[in-house]
PDB file of C-alpha atoms in Angstrom:
ATOM      1  CA  MET A   1      -0.263   0.077  -0.232  1.00  0.00           C
ATOM      2  CA  ALA A   2       1.643   3.117  -1.018  1.00  0.00           C
ATOM      3  CA  GLY A   3       1.849   6.459   2.099  1.00  0.00           C
ATOM      4  CA  ILE A   4       2.843   9.159   1.275  1.00  0.00           C
ATOM      5  CA  LYS A   5       6.820   9.752   0.623  1.00  0.00           C
ATOM      6  CA  ASP A   6       5.700   7.253  -1.974  1.00  0.00           C
ATOM      7  CA  VAL A   7       3.231  10.321  -3.121  1.00  0.00           C
ATOM      8  CA  ALA A   8       5.824  12.550  -2.875  1.00  0.00           C
ATOM      9  CA  ALA A   9       8.833  11.000  -4.592  1.00  0.00           C
ATOM     10  CA  LEU A  10       6.969  10.500  -7.253  1.00  0.00           C
ATOM     11  CA  ALA A  11       5.260  14.311  -7.636  1.00  0.00           C
ATOM     12  CA  GLY A  12       9.095  15.342  -6.837  1.00  0.00           C
ATOM     13  CA  VAL A  13       7.006  17.537  -3.775  1.00  0.00           C
ATOM     14  CA  SER A  14       7.735  17.127  -0.017  1.00  0.00           C
ATOM     15  CA  ILE A  15       5.965  15.177   2.294  1.00  0.00           C
ATOM     16  CA  SER A  16       4.597  18.405   3.468  1.00  0.00           C
ATOM     17  CA  THR A  17       3.297  19.598   0.009  1.00  0.00           C
ATOM     18  CA  VAL A  18       1.187  16.360  -0.082  1.00  0.00           C
ATOM     19  CA  SER A  19      -0.083  16.166   2.569  1.00  0.00           C
ATOM     20  CA  TYR A  20      -1.113  19.966   2.145  1.00  0.00           C
ATOM     21  CA  VAL A  21      -2.657  19.436  -0.497  1.00  0.00           C
ATOM     22  CA  MET A  22      -4.441  16.632   0.493  1.00  0.00           C
ATOM     23  CA  THR A  23      -5.228  18.548   3.217  1.00  0.00           C
ATOM     24  CA  GLY A  24      -5.553  22.219   2.021  1.00  0.00           C
ATOM     25  CA  LYS A  25      -4.056  23.531   5.264  1.00  0.00           C
ATOM     26  CA  ARG A  26      -1.830  25.758   2.666  1.00  0.00           C
ATOM     27  CA  PRO A  27      -2.579  27.144  -0.716  1.00  0.00           C
ATOM     28  CA  ILE A  28      -0.387  25.226  -2.854  1.00  0.00           C
ATOM     29  CA  GLY A  29       0.378  25.817  -6.875  1.00  0.00           C
ATOM     30  CA  ALA A  30      -2.286  24.320  -9.560  1.00  0.00           C
ATOM     31  CA  ASN A  31       0.333  22.946 -11.211  1.00  0.00           C
ATOM     32  CA  THR A  32       2.269  21.425  -8.241  1.00  0.00           C
ATOM     33  CA  ARG A  33      -1.732  20.298  -6.809  1.00  0.00           C
ATOM     34  CA  ARG A  34      -2.258  18.341 -10.136  1.00  0.00           C
ATOM     35  CA  ARG A  35       1.505  16.413  -9.795  1.00  0.00           C
ATOM     36  CA  VAL A  36       0.656  15.540  -6.234  1.00  0.00           C
ATOM     37  CA  LEU A  37      -2.978  14.682  -7.419  1.00  0.00           C
ATOM     38  CA  GLN A  38      -1.650  11.975 -10.677  1.00  0.00           C
ATOM     39  CA  ALA A  39       1.016  10.457  -8.083  1.00  0.00           C
ATOM     40  CA  ALA A  40      -1.952   9.542  -5.326  1.00  0.00           C
ATOM     41  CA  ARG A  41      -4.055   8.158  -8.091  1.00  0.00           C
ATOM     42  CA  GLU A  42      -1.434   5.946  -9.939  1.00  0.00           C
ATOM     43  CA  LEU A  43      -0.409   4.476  -6.564  1.00  0.00           C
ATOM     44  CA  GLY A  44      -3.803   4.691  -5.213  1.00  0.00           C
ATOM     45  CA  TYR A  45      -3.414   6.631  -2.383  1.00  0.00           C
ATOM     46  CA  LEU A  46      -5.422   8.203  -0.078  1.00  0.00           C
ATOM     47  CA  ALA A  47      -4.641  10.230   2.875  1.00  0.00           C
ATOM     48  CA  LYS A  48      -6.980   9.950   6.328  1.00  0.00           C
ATOM     49  CA  ASN A  49      -9.365  12.395   5.530  1.00  0.00           C
ATOM     50  CA  GLY A  50     -10.409  10.681   3.180  1.00  0.00           C
ATOM     51  CA  GLY A  51      -9.125  12.636   0.743  1.00  0.00           C
ATOM     52  CA  PRO A  52      -7.733  16.620  -0.599  1.00  0.00           C
ATOM     53  CA  ALA A  53      -9.094  19.223   0.211  1.00  0.00           C
ATOM     54  CA  PRO A  54     -11.517  20.451  -2.383  1.00  0.00           C
ATOM     55  CA  LEU A  55     -10.289  23.962  -4.289  1.00  0.00           C
ATOM     56  CA  SER A  56     -12.998  26.142  -2.906  1.00  0.00           C
ATOM     57  CA  GLY A  57     -11.548  25.251   0.415  1.00  0.00           C
ATOM     58  CA  GLU A  58     -15.665  23.886   1.524  1.00  0.00           C
ATOM     59  CA  THR A  59     -15.163  21.551   3.259  1.00  0.00           C
ATOM     60  CA  HIS A  60     -19.190  20.791   3.421  1.00  0.00           C
ATOM     61  CA  PHE A  61     -19.139  19.740   7.256  1.00  0.00           C
ATOM     62  CA  VAL A  62     -21.211  21.605   9.919  1.00  0.00           C
ATOM     63  CA  ALA A  63     -20.134  21.351  13.381  1.00  0.00           C
ATOM     64  CA  LEU A  64     -22.693  22.211  15.942  1.00  0.00           C
ATOM     65  CA  SER A  65     -21.955  22.904  19.675  1.00  0.00           C
ATOM     66  CA  SER A  66     -24.788  22.912  22.542  1.00  0.00           C
ATOM     67  CA  PRO A  67     -24.961  23.054  26.475  1.00  0.00           C
ATOM     68  CA  VAL A  68     -25.315  20.292  28.224  1.00  0.00           C
ATOM     69  CA  HIS A  69     -28.463  19.589  29.705  1.00  0.00           C
ATOM     70  CA  ASP A  70     -30.644  16.761  32.099  1.00  0.00           C
ATOM     71  CA  SER A  71     -33.638  17.501  30.055  1.00  0.00           C
ATOM     72  CA  THR A  72     -31.872  17.959  26.072  1.00  0.00           C
ATOM     73  CA  SER A  73     -33.983  16.397  23.518  1.00  0.00           C
ATOM     74  CA  TYR A  74     -30.506  15.277  20.546  1.00  0.00           C
ATOM     75  CA  THR A  75     -33.138  13.545  18.744  1.00  0.00           C
ATOM     76  CA  ASN A  76     -35.598  16.510  17.913  1.00  0.00           C
ATOM     77  CA  TYR A  77     -31.674  18.953  18.057  1.00  0.00           C
ATOM     78  CA  CYS A  78     -30.247  16.951  14.962  1.00  0.00           C
ATOM     79  CA  ALA A  79     -34.400  16.970  13.192  1.00  0.00           C
ATOM     80  CA  TYR A  80     -33.545  20.448  13.704  1.00  0.00           C
ATOM     81  CA  PHE A  81     -30.821  21.096  11.764  1.00  0.00           C
ATOM     82  CA  LEU A  82     -31.159  18.772   9.423  1.00  0.00           C
ATOM     83  CA  ASN A  83     -33.750  20.146   8.408  1.00  0.00           C
ATOM     84  CA  PHE A  84     -31.976  23.022   7.597  1.00  0.00           C
ATOM     85  CA  SER A  85     -29.391  21.127   5.941  1.00  0.00           C
ATOM     86  CA  LYS A  86     -31.650  18.869   3.821  1.00  0.00           C
ATOM     87  CA  ARG A  87     -30.889  21.198  -0.196  1.00  0.00           C
ATOM     88  CA  PRO A  88     -30.633  19.352  -3.493  1.00  0.00           C
ATOM     89  CA  GLY A  89     -27.802  17.813  -3.499  1.00  0.00           C
ATOM     90  CA  ASP A  90     -26.284  17.768   0.538  1.00  0.00           C
ATOM     91  CA  LEU A  91     -25.481  14.120   0.839  1.00  0.00           C
ATOM     92  CA  ALA A  92     -28.063  12.482   3.086  1.00  0.00           C
ATOM     93  CA  MET A  93     -26.854  12.309   7.567  1.00  0.00           C
ATOM     94  CA  LYS A  94     -27.316   8.676   8.053  1.00  0.00           C
ATOM     95  CA  ARG A  95     -27.007   9.841  12.047  1.00  0.00           C
ATOM     96  CA  CYS A  96     -26.478  12.372  14.566  1.00  0.00           C
ATOM     97  CA  CYS A  97     -25.491  11.859  17.848  1.00  0.00           C
TER      98      CYS A  97
END
């Protein structure tokens, strides 16, 4: 199984550059990004986070925070927020904790 070092070597970049492409933590030039993604595809590499960060910088993740009370109904809480997230093209959530 290919690792991040293998992708970096094939793409001719540093390990940190591969990490930045996959996480989106820092901007990487389009040409370098293409080389890293091509190397990852050729090697069958998949980052631990599931793949490269989208170019738009959008992650499509929502974090919810709530005070914890004995009377809090998390089922209703989740249903309330899911109601607002269901737009055409959104992924359906399979479970809510």
